[in-house]
Coordinates of C-alpha atoms in Angstrom, one line a residue:
M1380 CA 6.6 -5.8 19.4
D1381 CA 6.3 -5.9 15.7
L1382 CA 10.1 -5.4 15.1
T1383 CA 13.1 -7.7 15.9
A1384 CA 16.7 -7.0 15.3
G1385 CA 20.0 -8.8 14.8
W1386 CA 21.6 -6.9 17.6
E1387 CA 20.5 -3.9 19.5
G1388 CA 21.3 -2.0 22.8
T1389 CA 22.9 1.2 24.0
W1390 CA 26.0 2.7 22.4
Q1391 CA 28.0 1.7 25.5
Q1392 CA 26.7 -1.9 25.4
F1393 CA 27.9 -2.1 21.7
L1394 CA 31.3 -0.8 22.4
N1395 CA 31.6 -3.4 25.3
T1396 CA 30.6 -6.2 22.8
D1397 CA 33.5 -7.9 21.1
K1398 CA 33.3 -8.6 17.5
E1399 CA 33.1 -12.4 17.9
R1400 CA 30.1 -12.2 20.1
F1401 CA 28.5 -9.6 17.9
I1402 CA 28.8 -11.6 14.7
A1403 CA 27.6 -14.8 16.5
T1404 CA 24.4 -12.9 17.6
L1405 CA 23.8 -11.6 14.0
K1406 CA 24.2 -15.2 12.7
R1407 CA 21.6 -16.6 15.0
F1408 CA 19.3 -13.8 14.0
Y1409 CA 19.8 -14.4 10.2
E1410 CA 19.3 -18.2 10.6
S1411 CA 16.0 -17.5 12.4
L1412 CA 14.5 -15.8 9.3
K1413 CA 12.2 -18.0 7.2
W1414 CA 13.1 -16.4 3.8
T1415 CA 17.0 -16.1 4.0
T1416 CA 19.4 -18.4 2.2
D1417 CA 22.7 -19.9 3.4
L1418 CA 24.9 -17.2 5.0
S1419 CA 27.4 -16.0 2.4
P1420 CA 31.1 -15.0 3.0
T1421 CA 30.1 -11.6 1.4
Q1422 CA 27.5 -11.1 4.1
L1423 CA 29.8 -12.1 6.9
Y1424 CA 32.4 -9.8 5.6
A1425 CA 29.9 -6.8 5.5
W1426 CA 28.9 -7.3 9.2
E1427 CA 32.5 -7.4 10.2
S1428 CA 33.2 -4.3 8.3
E1429 CA 30.1 -2.5 9.7
Y1430 CA 31.3 -3.5 13.3
D1431 CA 34.8 -2.0 12.6
V1432 CA 33.3 1.3 11.1
M1433 CA 30.6 1.6 13.8
T1434 CA 33.2 0.9 16.6
A1435 CA 35.7 3.6 15.3
T1436 CA 33.0 6.2 14.7
L1437 CA 31.3 5.8 18.1
E1438 CA 34.8 5.9 19.8
H1439 CA 35.6 9.1 17.9
V1440 CA 32.2 10.6 19.2
K1441 CA 32.8 9.5 22.6
A1442 CA 36.0 11.2 22.7
E1443 CA 34.5 14.5 21.5
V1444 CA 31.4 14.6 23.5
A1445 CA 30.9 14.3 27.3
L1446 CA 27.6 12.2 27.3
E1447 CA 26.7 8.9 28.9
L1448 CA 26.5 6.5 26.0
E1449 CA 23.7 4.6 27.8
K1450 CA 21.5 7.5 26.7
C1451 CA 21.9 6.5 23.1
W1452 CA 20.6 3.5 21.1
I1453 CA 22.0 1.5 18.2
A1454 CA 20.3 -1.4 16.3
F1455 CA 21.7 -3.6 13.4
E1456 CA 19.6 -5.5 11.1
K1457 CA 16.3 -4.2 12.3
E1458 CA 13.5 -6.1 10.4
L1459 CA 10.2 -4.5 9.3
I1460 CA 7.7 -7.2 10.0
G1461 CA 5.1 -7.5 7.3
E1462 CA 7.4 -6.1 4.6
G1463 CA 8.5 -9.4 3.1
G1464 CA 11.6 -9.6 4.9
K1465 CA 12.7 -6.0 4.3
R1466 CA 15.0 -4.5 6.9
A1467 CA 15.3 -1.0 8.3
A1468 CA 18.7 -0.4 7.0
D1469 CA 21.9 -1.9 8.2
V1470 CA 22.1 0.4 11.4
N1471 CA 19.7 2.7 13.2
L1472 CA 21.0 5.2 15.7
V1473 CA 19.0 7.2 18.0
T1474 CA 20.1 10.1 20.2
P1475 CA 18.5 11.8 23.2
S1476 CA 18.0 15.0 21.2
G1477 CA 15.2 13.1 19.4
E1478 CA 17.1 12.4 16.0
L1479 CA 17.2 9.2 14.1
F1480 CA 20.2 8.1 11.9
V1481 CA 19.4 5.5 9.3
V1482 CA 22.6 4.2 7.9
E1483 CA 23.2 1.8 5.0
F1484 CA 26.5 0.3 4.2
K1485 CA 27.9 -0.6 0.8
H1486 CA 31.2 -2.4 0.6
K1487 CA 32.0 -1.2 -3.1
E1488 CA 33.4 1.9 -4.9
R1489 CA 30.3 3.0 -6.6
V1490 CA 26.5 2.6 -5.9
T1491 CA 23.6 2.3 -8.2
E1492 CA 20.6 4.5 -8.0
H1493 CA 18.6 1.5 -6.8
E1494 CA 20.8 1.4 -3.8
I1495 CA 20.4 5.1 -3.1
L1496 CA 16.6 4.6 -3.4
R1497 CA 16.9 1.8 -0.9
A1498 CA 18.7 4.0 1.5
N1499 CA 16.1 6.8 1.2
S1500 CA 13.3 4.3 1.4
D1501 CA 14.7 2.9 4.6
L1502 CA 14.8 6.4 6.2
Q1503 CA 11.2 7.5 4.8
T1504 CA 9.7 4.3 6.0
M1505 CA 10.9 4.6 9.5
L1506 CA 9.8 8.3 9.8
R1507 CA 6.3 7.5 8.5
Y1508 CA 5.5 4.2 10.0
H1509 CA 7.5 3.3 12.9
S1510 CA 5.6 4.6 16.0
E1511 CA 8.7 5.9 18.0
S1512 CA 10.3 7.4 14.9
I1513 CA 7.4 9.4 13.6
N1514 CA 8.2 12.4 15.6
L1515 CA 12.1 12.3 15.4
V1516 CA 14.3 14.2 13.1
G1517 CA 15.6 11.8 10.5
H1518 CA 19.0 11.6 8.7
G1519 CA 19.9 9.2 5.9
F1520 CA 23.4 7.9 5.2
L1521 CA 25.0 5.7 2.8
V1522 CA 28.5 4.7 3.9
L1523 CA 31.0 3.4 1.3
T1524 CA 33.7 1.5 2.9
K1525 CA 36.3 1.2 0.0
P1526 CA 39.0 3.9 -0.2
G1527 CA 38.6 6.2 -3.3
S1528 CA 34.9 5.3 -3.7
E1529 CA 32.9 7.7 -6.0
S1530 CA 30.6 10.1 -4.0
F1531 CA 27.1 11.2 -5.0
E1532 CA 24.7 13.9 -4.2
H1533 CA 21.0 13.4 -3.0
P1534 CA 18.5 15.5 -1.2
H1535 CA 17.8 13.0 1.6
V1536 CA 20.8 10.8 1.7
V1537 CA 24.3 11.7 2.6
C1538 CA 27.1 9.9 1.0
D1539 CA 29.9 9.2 3.5
I1540 CA 33.2 7.5 2.5
A1541 CA 35.0 5.7 5.3
D1542 CA 38.5 6.9 5.7
S1543 CA 40.7 4.6 7.9
G1544 CA 37.6 3.0 9.1
L1545 CA 35.9 6.2 10.3
A1546 CA 32.6 7.5 8.9
S1547 CA 33.6 11.1 9.3
K1548 CA 30.4 12.8 8.2
L1549 CA 28.3 10.5 10.2
S1550 CA 30.4 11.1 13.3
S1551 CA 30.3 14.8 12.8
K1552 CA 26.5 14.8 12.6
L1553 CA 26.2 12.5 15.6
I1554 CA 28.4 14.9 17.6
T1555 CA 26.2 17.9 16.6
S1556 CA 23.1 16.0 17.7
L1557 CA 24.6 15.0 21.1
K1558 CA 25.3 18.7 21.9
K1559 CA 21.7 19.5 21.6
P1560 CA 19.2 19.5 24.7
E1561 CA 18.0 16.0 25.8
V1562 CA 14.3 15.7 24.9
Y1563 CA 13.9 11.9 24.2
D1564 CA 14.4 8.8 26.1
V1565 CA 16.0 6.3 23.6
Q1566 CA 14.7 3.2 25.7
N1567 CA 11.2 3.9 24.3
W1568 CA 12.5 3.5 20.7
K1569 CA 13.1 -0.3 21.1
H1570 CA 9.4 -0.7 22.0
G1571 CA 8.2 1.1 18.8
E1572 CA 5.8 -0.8 16.6
F1573 CA 5.7 -0.8 12.8
Y1574 CA 2.3 0.6 11.6
R1575 CA 2.5 0.6 7.9
Q1576 CA -1.0 -0.2 6.3
P1577 CA -0.4 -3.6 4.5
S1578 CA -1.6 -4.3 0.9
I1579 CA -5.4 -5.1 0.6
L1580 CA -4.4 -8.9 0.2
H1581 CA -2.1 -9.0 3.2
G1582 CA -4.5 -7.0 5.3
T1583 CA -7.3 -9.3 4.3
A1584 CA -5.3 -12.3 5.5
Q1585 CA -4.5 -10.6 8.8
V1586 CA -8.2 -9.7 9.4
F1587 CA -9.5 -13.2 8.9
F1588 CA -6.7 -15.4 10.1
D1589 CA -4.9 -13.4 12.9
A1590 CA -7.9 -11.3 14.1
K1591 CA -5.5 -8.5 13.7
I1592 CA -6.9 -5.1 12.5
P1593 CA -4.2 -3.1 10.6
T1594 CA -3.7 0.4 11.8
L1595 CA -1.5 3.5 11.6
K1596 CA -0.4 5.7 14.4
T1597 CA -1.2 8.6 12.1
S1598 CA -4.1 10.9 11.3
A1599 CA -5.1 8.4 8.6
G1600 CA -4.9 5.4 10.7
E1601 CA -6.9 7.2 13.5
N1602 CA -9.6 8.3 11.0
I1603 CA -10.1 4.6 10.0
D1604 CA -10.2 3.5 13.4
E1605 CA -12.7 5.9 14.3
A1606 CA -14.7 5.0 11.2
R1607 CA -14.5 1.4 12.0
A1608 CA -15.7 1.9 15.7
A1609 CA -18.7 4.1 14.4
L1610 CA -19.7 1.4 12.0
L1611 CA -19.6 -1.2 14.7
K1612 CA -21.6 1.0 17.1
L1613 CA -24.1 1.8 14.6
Y1614 CA -24.7 -1.9 13.9
H1615 CA -25.4 -2.6 17.5
T1616 CA -27.8 0.6 17.6
A1617 CA -29.6 -0.7 14.7
K1618 CA -30.0 -4.2 16.3
E1619 CA -31.1 -2.7 19.7
R1620 CA -33.7 -0.1 18.1
Q1621 CA -34.7 -2.5 15.1
Q1622 CA -33.6 0.4 12.6
R1623 CA -32.3 0.3 9.1
Y1624 CA -29.4 2.6 8.3
V1625 CA -27.5 3.2 4.9
V1626 CA -24.3 4.8 5.5
V1627 CA -22.0 6.6 2.9
V1628 CA -18.3 6.4 3.6
H1629 CA -16.3 8.5 1.4
G1630 CA -12.6 8.3 0.7
R1631 CA -10.2 9.1 -2.1
P1632 CA -8.3 6.3 -3.9
G1633 CA -5.9 4.8 -1.4
A1634 CA -7.6 6.1 1.6
G1635 CA -8.2 2.4 2.9
K1636 CA -12.1 2.1 2.2
T1637 CA -11.9 -1.4 1.1
L1638 CA -9.8 -2.7 4.0
L1639 CA -11.9 -0.6 6.4
G1640 CA -15.2 -2.5 5.0
I1641 CA -13.4 -5.9 5.1
S1642 CA -12.3 -5.4 8.8
A1643 CA -15.7 -4.3 9.9
V1644 CA -17.3 -7.3 8.3
A1645 CA -14.8 -9.7 10.0
E1646 CA -15.2 -7.9 13.4
I1647 CA -18.9 -8.2 13.4
A1648 CA -18.7 -11.8 12.2
R1649 CA -16.3 -12.6 14.9
S1650 CA -18.2 -10.9 17.8
E1651 CA -21.6 -12.1 16.7
S1652 CA -20.5 -15.6 15.7
Q1653 CA -22.7 -17.4 18.2
K1654 CA -25.7 -15.4 17.2
K1655 CA -25.3 -16.6 13.5
S1656 CA -25.0 -12.9 12.1
E1657 CA -23.9 -13.1 8.6
P1658 CA -22.2 -9.9 7.4
I1659 CA -21.0 -9.6 3.9
F1660 CA -18.7 -7.7 1.7
L1661 CA -19.8 -7.0 -1.9
S1662 CA -18.1 -5.7 -4.9
G1663 CA -19.0 -5.3 -8.4
N1664 CA -15.2 -5.7 -9.2
K1665 CA -15.0 -9.5 -10.2
A1666 CA -11.2 -9.5 -10.1
L1667 CA -11.0 -8.1 -6.7
V1668 CA -13.5 -10.6 -5.4
N1669 CA -11.6 -13.6 -7.1
V1670 CA -8.3 -12.3 -5.8
L1671 CA -9.5 -11.9 -2.2
Q1672 CA -11.0 -15.3 -2.1
Y1673 CA -7.9 -16.8 -3.6
T1674 CA -5.8 -15.0 -0.9
L1675 CA -7.7 -16.6 1.8
N1676 CA -7.4 -20.0 0.3
Y1677 CA -3.8 -19.6 -0.2
S1678 CA -3.2 -18.2 3.3
A1679 CA -5.0 -21.1 4.8
A1680 CA -3.0 -23.6 2.9
Q1681 CA 0.2 -22.1 3.7
A1682 CA -0.6 -21.7 7.6
G1683 CA -2.0 -25.1 7.7
K1684 CA -5.1 -23.4 9.4
Q1685 CA -8.7 -24.4 9.3
F1686 CA -11.6 -22.1 9.0
S1687 CA -13.4 -22.3 12.5
D1688 CA -15.0 -19.9 15.0
K1689 CA -11.5 -18.3 15.6
V1690 CA -10.5 -18.5 12.0
I1691 CA -13.7 -17.3 10.4
D1692 CA -14.4 -18.2 6.7
G1693 CA -14.0 -15.0 4.9
R1694 CA -14.5 -16.7 1.6
V1695 CA -18.1 -16.8 2.1
M1696 CA -18.2 -13.2 3.4
I1697 CA -16.8 -11.8 0.2
E1698 CA -19.2 -12.0 -2.6
H1699 CA -19.7 -10.6 -6.1
L1700 CA -22.5 -8.0 -6.3
Y1701 CA -24.1 -9.9 -9.2
V1702 CA -24.7 -12.8 -6.9
F1703 CA -26.3 -10.9 -4.3
K1704 CA -28.5 -9.0 -6.7
K1705 CA -29.5 -12.3 -8.2
H1706 CA -30.7 -13.7 -5.0
V1707 CA -32.5 -10.6 -3.8
R1708 CA -34.5 -10.5 -7.0
S1709 CA -35.4 -14.2 -6.6
A1710 CA -38.7 -14.7 -5.0
N1711 CA -37.6 -17.8 -3.3
S1712 CA -34.3 -16.6 -1.9
I1713 CA -33.9 -15.5 1.7
R1714 CA -30.8 -13.3 2.5
K1715 CA -30.0 -13.3 6.2
E1716 CA -27.3 -10.5 6.2
T1717 CA -27.8 -7.5 8.5
F1718 CA -24.6 -5.9 7.9
V1719 CA -23.7 -5.4 4.1
V1720 CA -20.7 -3.4 2.7
F1721 CA -20.9 -2.4 -0.9
D1722 CA -17.5 -1.4 -2.2
E1723 CA -17.1 1.4 -4.7
A1724 CA -20.7 2.1 -4.6
Q1725 CA -20.5 5.0 -6.9
R1726 CA -19.9 2.4 -9.7
A1727 CA -23.2 1.0 -9.1
W1728 CA -25.2 0.6 -12.4
N1729 CA -28.0 2.8 -13.5
S1730 CA -31.5 1.5 -13.9
S1731 CA -32.4 0.1 -17.3
K1732 CA -35.7 -0.8 -19.1
N1733 CA -35.7 -4.1 -17.5
S1734 CA -34.4 -3.6 -14.0
E1735 CA -34.0 -0.9 -11.1
S1736 CA -30.6 0.6 -10.3
D1737 CA -28.4 -1.2 -7.9
L1738 CA -28.9 1.3 -5.2
T1739 CA -32.8 1.1 -5.4
L1740 CA -32.4 -2.7 -5.3
C1741 CA -30.3 -2.6 -2.2
C1742 CA -32.4 0.0 -0.3
D1743 CA -35.5 -2.1 -1.2
W1744 CA -33.9 -5.2 0.2
L1745 CA -32.8 -3.3 3.5
S1746 CA -36.3 -1.7 4.1
K1747 CA -37.7 -5.4 4.2
Q1748 CA -35.2 -6.4 6.9
P1749 CA -36.1 -6.3 10.6
F1750 CA -32.9 -4.3 11.1
G1751 CA -29.6 -3.7 9.3
V1752 CA -26.8 -1.5 8.1
L1753 CA -26.0 -1.0 4.5
V1754 CA -22.5 0.6 4.1
L1755 CA -21.7 2.3 0.7
L1756 CA -18.0 2.8 0.2
V1757 CA -17.5 5.7 -2.3
G1758 CA -14.9 7.7 -4.1
D1759 CA -14.5 9.5 -7.4
G1760 CA -12.5 10.0 -10.6
Q1761 CA -11.9 6.4 -11.8
A1762 CA -15.0 5.3 -13.7
I1763 CA -14.0 2.9 -16.5
H1764 CA -17.2 0.9 -17.6
T1765 CA -20.3 1.5 -19.5
K1766 CA -23.3 2.0 -17.1
E1767 CA -21.1 3.0 -14.1
M1768 CA -22.3 6.0 -12.2
E1769 CA -20.0 8.7 -11.2
L1770 CA -20.2 10.1 -7.8
D1771 CA -22.6 12.9 -8.3
Q1772 CA -25.0 10.6 -10.3
M1773 CA -24.8 8.0 -7.6
L1774 CA -25.8 10.6 -4.9
V1775 CA -28.8 11.5 -6.9
D1776 CA -29.8 7.8 -7.3
L1777 CA -29.3 7.2 -3.7
E1778 CA -31.6 10.1 -2.6
R1779 CA -34.3 8.7 -4.9
A1780 CA -33.8 5.1 -3.6
V1781 CA -33.9 6.3 0.1
S1782 CA -36.9 8.8 -0.4
A1783 CA -38.9 5.9 -2.1
Q1784 CA -38.6 4.0 1.3
K1785 CA -40.7 6.6 3.1
G1786 CA -38.7 6.7 6.3
R1787 CA -38.0 2.9 6.8
V1788 CA -34.3 3.6 5.8
I1789 CA -32.2 6.3 7.7
P1790 CA -29.5 7.8 5.7
I1791 CA -26.1 8.9 7.2
M1792 CA -23.3 10.5 5.4
P1793 CA -20.4 13.0 5.6
S1794 CA -21.4 16.7 5.4
L1795 CA -19.9 17.2 1.8
H1796 CA -22.7 14.7 0.5
A1797 CA -25.4 15.5 3.0
S1798 CA -25.4 19.2 1.8
K1799 CA -26.4 18.0 -1.7
M1800 CA -29.5 16.3 -0.6
K1801 CA -32.7 18.0 -1.5
R1802 CA -35.6 15.4 -0.7
I1803 CA -34.1 13.7 2.4
K1804 CA -32.2 15.0 5.6
P1805 CA -29.3 12.6 6.3
I1806 CA -27.7 12.5 9.6
K1807 CA -24.2 14.1 9.2
R1808 CA -21.3 12.2 10.3
D1809 CA -17.9 13.5 9.1
V1810 CA -16.1 10.4 10.8
F1811 CA -17.1 8.7 7.5
N1812 CA -15.0 11.0 5.5
L1813 CA -11.6 9.4 4.9
K1814 CA -9.4 12.3 3.9
T1815 CA -5.9 10.8 4.0
P1816 CA -4.4 8.4 1.8
I1817 CA -2.6 5.4 3.5
R1818 CA -1.8 3.1 0.4
Q1819 CA 1.8 4.3 0.2
S1820 CA 3.9 7.3 1.3
F1821 CA 3.4 9.4 -1.9
T1822 CA -0.2 8.6 -2.8
E1823 CA -1.2 12.3 -2.6
E1824 CA 1.7 13.7 -4.7
L1825 CA 1.3 10.9 -7.2
D1826 CA -2.4 11.7 -7.5
E1827 CA -1.4 15.1 -8.3
W1828 CA 1.2 14.1 -10.9
I1829 CA -1.3 11.9 -12.6
E1830 CA -3.9 14.7 -12.8
A1831 CA -1.4 17.2 -14.1
V1832 CA -0.3 14.6 -16.8
L1833 CA -4.0 13.9 -17.8
S1834 CA -4.9 17.7 -17.9
N1835 CA -1.9 18.5 -20.1
N1836 CA -0.1 20.7 -17.5
F1837 CA 3.4 19.4 -18.0
A1838 CA 4.9 22.3 -16.0
K1839 CA 2.9 21.3 -12.9
A1840 CA 3.6 17.5 -13.5
Q1841 CA 7.4 18.4 -13.8
E1842 CA 7.2 20.3 -10.5
V1843 CA 5.5 17.5 -8.6
A1844 CA 7.7 14.9 -10.1
S1845 CA 10.8 16.7 -8.9
K1846 CA 9.5 16.6 -5.3
I1847 CA 8.6 12.9 -5.3
Q1848 CA 11.2 11.3 -7.5
P1849 CA 14.0 11.0 -4.8
S1850 CA 11.7 8.7 -3.0
Y1851 CA 9.0 7.6 -5.6
P1852 CA 10.8 6.7 -8.9
I1853 CA 8.8 7.5 -12.1
R1854 CA 10.7 6.3 -15.1
V1855 CA 9.9 6.1 -18.9
T1856 CA 11.5 4.0 -21.4
R1857 CA 10.8 2.6 -25.0
S1858 CA 12.2 -0.8 -24.1
K1859 CA 10.4 -3.5 -22.5
K1860 CA 13.6 -5.2 -21.3
A1861 CA 14.9 -2.0 -19.8
A1862 CA 11.6 -1.7 -17.8
E1863 CA 11.8 -5.1 -16.5
D1864 CA 15.5 -4.8 -15.6
F1865 CA 14.9 -1.7 -13.7
A1866 CA 12.1 -3.2 -11.7
S1867 CA 14.0 -6.5 -11.1
D1868 CA 16.9 -4.4 -9.7
C1869 CA 14.5 -2.6 -7.5
Q1870 CA 13.1 -5.8 -6.3
Q1871 CA 16.6 -7.2 -5.7
T1872 CA 17.8 -4.2 -3.8
M1873 CA 14.6 -3.5 -1.7
Q1874 CA 14.2 -7.2 -0.7
E1875 CA 17.5 -8.7 -1.0
G1876 CA 16.3 -11.1 -3.5
N1877 CA 13.4 -12.6 -1.4
K1878 CA 11.2 -14.5 -3.8
I1879 CA 9.7 -17.2 -1.8
R1880 CA 7.4 -15.4 0.7
Q1881 CA 3.8 -14.6 -0.4
H1882 CA 4.0 -11.0 0.6
A1883 CA 7.4 -10.2 -0.9
F1884 CA 8.1 -7.3 -3.1
R1885 CA 6.3 -7.9 -6.3
V1886 CA 6.4 -6.3 -9.8
G1887 CA 4.3 -6.9 -12.9
W1888 CA 3.0 -5.4 -16.1
L1889 CA -0.2 -3.5 -16.6
Q1890 CA -1.6 -2.5 -19.9
S1891 CA -4.8 -0.5 -21.0
G1892 CA -7.7 -2.6 -22.1
K1893 CA -8.1 -0.7 -25.3
G1894 CA -4.4 0.3 -25.6
G1895 CA -3.5 -2.2 -28.4
E1896 CA -1.6 -5.5 -28.5
F1897 CA 1.1 -5.8 -25.9
M1898 CA 1.1 -9.2 -24.2
E1899 CA -1.5 -11.7 -23.1
K1900 CA -4.1 -10.4 -20.6
V1901 CA -4.8 -12.1 -17.2
D1902 CA -8.3 -13.3 -16.7
V1903 CA -9.7 -12.7 -20.2
E1904 CA -11.5 -15.4 -22.3
G1905 CA -9.3 -17.2 -24.8
S1906 CA -6.1 -16.4 -23.1
K1907 CA -4.1 -19.2 -21.5
Y1908 CA -3.9 -17.0 -18.3
N1909 CA -7.8 -16.9 -18.1
S1910 CA -8.7 -17.7 -14.4
A1911 CA -5.1 -16.9 -13.3
I1912 CA -5.9 -13.7 -11.8
G1913 CA -5.5 -15.0 -8.1
P1914 CA -2.1 -16.6 -8.6
W1915 CA -0.8 -13.6 -10.6
Y1916 CA -1.3 -11.3 -7.4
V1917 CA -0.9 -13.7 -4.6
D1918 CA 1.6 -16.5 -5.5
P1919 CA 5.2 -15.7 -4.3
P1920 CA 7.4 -14.1 -6.9
S1921 CA 9.3 -17.5 -7.6
S1922 CA 6.1 -19.1 -8.6
E1923 CA 5.6 -19.5 -12.6
H1924 CA 2.2 -17.9 -12.1
S1925 CA 3.3 -14.9 -10.4
C1926 CA 3.1 -11.3 -11.9
C1927 CA 7.0 -11.3 -11.4
Q1928 CA 7.5 -13.6 -14.2
F1929 CA 6.6 -10.9 -16.7
N1930 CA 4.5 -13.3 -18.9
A1931 CA 1.0 -11.7 -18.7
A1932 CA -0.5 -8.3 -17.8
C1933 CA -3.5 -7.0 -16.0
D1934 CA -5.6 -4.1 -17.5
E1935 CA -7.7 -1.6 -15.6
F1936 CA -10.5 -4.0 -14.9
T1937 CA -8.1 -6.6 -13.4
S1938 CA -6.1 -4.1 -11.5
Q1939 CA -8.7 -1.7 -10.1
G1940 CA -8.7 -2.0 -6.2
L1941 CA -5.6 -3.9 -6.4
E1942 CA -1.8 -3.0 -6.3
L1943 CA 1.8 -4.0 -6.8
S1944 CA 4.9 -3.0 -4.9
F1945 CA 6.3 -1.6 -8.2
A1946 CA 4.3 -1.3 -11.5
L1947 CA 5.3 -1.6 -14.9
F1948 CA 2.8 0.1 -17.3
N1949 CA 2.7 -0.3 -21.2
W1950 CA 1.2 3.2 -22.3
G1951 CA -1.4 2.3 -24.9
H1952 CA -2.3 3.9 -28.3
D1953 CA -5.7 4.8 -26.7
L1954 CA -4.3 8.0 -25.2
I1955 CA -1.6 9.9 -27.2
Y1956 CA -0.1 13.3 -27.4
R1957 CA -1.0 15.4 -30.4
N1958 CA -1.1 19.0 -31.3
G1959 CA 0.0 20.0 -27.9
K1960 CA -2.3 17.8 -25.8
L1961 CA -3.2 14.3 -24.7
E1962 CA -6.0 13.0 -26.9
P1963 CA -8.2 10.0 -25.9
V1964 CA -8.6 7.8 -29.2
K1965 CA -12.4 7.2 -29.7
C1966 CA -12.4 3.5 -28.6
R1967 CA -14.6 3.8 -25.5
D1968 CA -18.2 5.2 -25.2
Y1969 CA -16.9 8.4 -23.3
D1970 CA -13.5 10.0 -23.1
H1971 CA -13.7 10.1 -19.3
Y1972 CA -13.6 6.2 -19.3
T1973 CA -10.2 6.3 -21.0
E1974 CA -8.9 8.9 -18.5
G1975 CA -10.5 7.0 -15.6
S1976 CA -8.5 3.8 -16.9
Y1977 CA -5.2 5.6 -16.9
R1978 CA -6.0 7.0 -13.3
V1979 CA -6.2 3.4 -12.3
L1980 CA -3.2 2.1 -14.1
L1981 CA -0.8 4.9 -13.2
S1982 CA -1.7 4.6 -9.4
R1983 CA -1.1 0.9 -8.8
G1984 CA 2.5 1.0 -7.7
R1985 CA 3.1 1.3 -3.9
S1986 CA 6.9 2.1 -4.4
G1987 CA 7.4 3.3 -7.9
M1988 CA 6.6 2.7 -11.7
V1989 CA 8.2 2.4 -15.1
I1990 CA 6.2 3.6 -18.1
K1991 CA 7.0 1.8 -21.5
C1992 CA 5.9 4.1 -24.2
D1993 CA 6.3 3.4 -28.0
D1994 CA 4.7 6.6 -29.4
T1995 CA 7.4 9.2 -29.9
E1996 CA 5.3 12.3 -29.2
T1997 CA 3.7 10.7 -26.0
Y1998 CA 7.1 9.6 -24.9
E1999 CA 8.6 13.1 -25.1
Y2000 CA 5.6 14.5 -23.4
L2001 CA 6.0 12.1 -20.4
A2002 CA 9.6 13.0 -20.3
R2003 CA 8.7 16.7 -20.0
C2004 CA 6.2 15.8 -17.2
G2005 CA 9.2 14.7 -15.1
A2006 CA 9.3 11.0 -15.8
V2007 CA 13.1 10.2 -16.0
E2008 CA 14.3 8.4 -19.0
I2009 CA 16.0 4.9 -18.7

């Protein structure tokens, strides 16, 4: 089971547990966690207060409703494994009517917006990612235990001020829930698993070191599982029939394409290890390759693990596309791979006077193999570099490359791409169309907001922002310090100050590559942070090299395909609001490269972002688009 808790059981079991035993159990749990510090008197008092309030509240409910309390569940300090030490609120209550009450306590008179955000995040996280909570009706509560506390209004979180130790609003809602028909066995809830898709870095470490394939109990997760199974089956079919397949896997940004490709490579390497199969994951994104390889080195060092048959060496299976192309072009090089994943293949380079296109090169290589599968992971809308093809261009080039093989390479792709082919007849497989975003809860709405901003539709942007802001903060400020303070407060509130674990909540600065001077860039020649891209993303927040130190920034090239828990973005002078619209400044070959850069940069935060903007007109436009001013 992926979740543990400080204390959990039925309501009756809780009421039968005296405070001393209850506190002792929580102490043992707290001390078992690797990231916690010494237990403070403040935390101890908080547990005592929570015990008193929940005892009084459940006793009140018991007196009002004739129901067996063994049919109701309560959990304190439920930990979300894989979230860097984050807990699923102070208290979770589950009723037989199929309702979940996520309760956070604050022992103060006034709460901050970050604490309200945390309470809502706890609720939304459970409803989206906990397998036994996904189909429950959720209620969020923030209980203030000091008399005379200041109330607040929020669309998803109820403010409840404890009066004489009783959380009256919570008890009222529980009574209403218990009077409804019984439709759920709460004993199932304790067996629920936490299925949130990890970051690409955490997921890569899991795939290679723990042989664990991250998944979701949602349509998005099922789609990825089906696509992965289809790729593995196709590989074995190619081997049995001595065939060569080129497969297009389509997915929007955040749909999990990269992790799908890496996990497929790892599974084949593990299952075929005795047969010396050499699958490989290729990317033209140098930063992504470097960070993934650094992640595996770092994870190995932290775990004290050695690369072996069980812990396969993913470092040699993740390679820059340039190296692969160089070897393929060499007359003396022999590439033994039979399963190759090409990430973001729509960014393959066009042909030039001196060389063929990337896709032609790959298809020529595949046609010479006795058997094999070439997987092309594709999306659209984020082209940022000269010579990169956009999706429609890529499909034309792919058709030309496959056609030139005269049947030696069999194409497979989703219907939306197969219908565009004129000279070849691909096999249609819609299992390879990843439609649903999984990167974080609000990817689809965030993408919609970004598109509205970039297309100068501030009314639409404002409408979308109002829907996602209670859960996904979008802030704007002129002050670098204000941005950093807001992000640091989010980190402190969301992760209780955990800064020692590798996969803790991390925040950092992003900037446009052509946006003007801001701070030193990571992984740029001449910068003292050159070659620091791995530590910037991977080292724990307490490290001097971590992004959380706010001493260097990544641009669109060093952030593409990667992400932060919370992003700080310095809006540059290459895209400014003038004469009623956003206008790209002529600093790149094409305006759509500027727009693609901003799509990348504005979508890097899993849990929120702050935009720092110095230009007055652009700042005012972003505020009209729904970004809340700090």
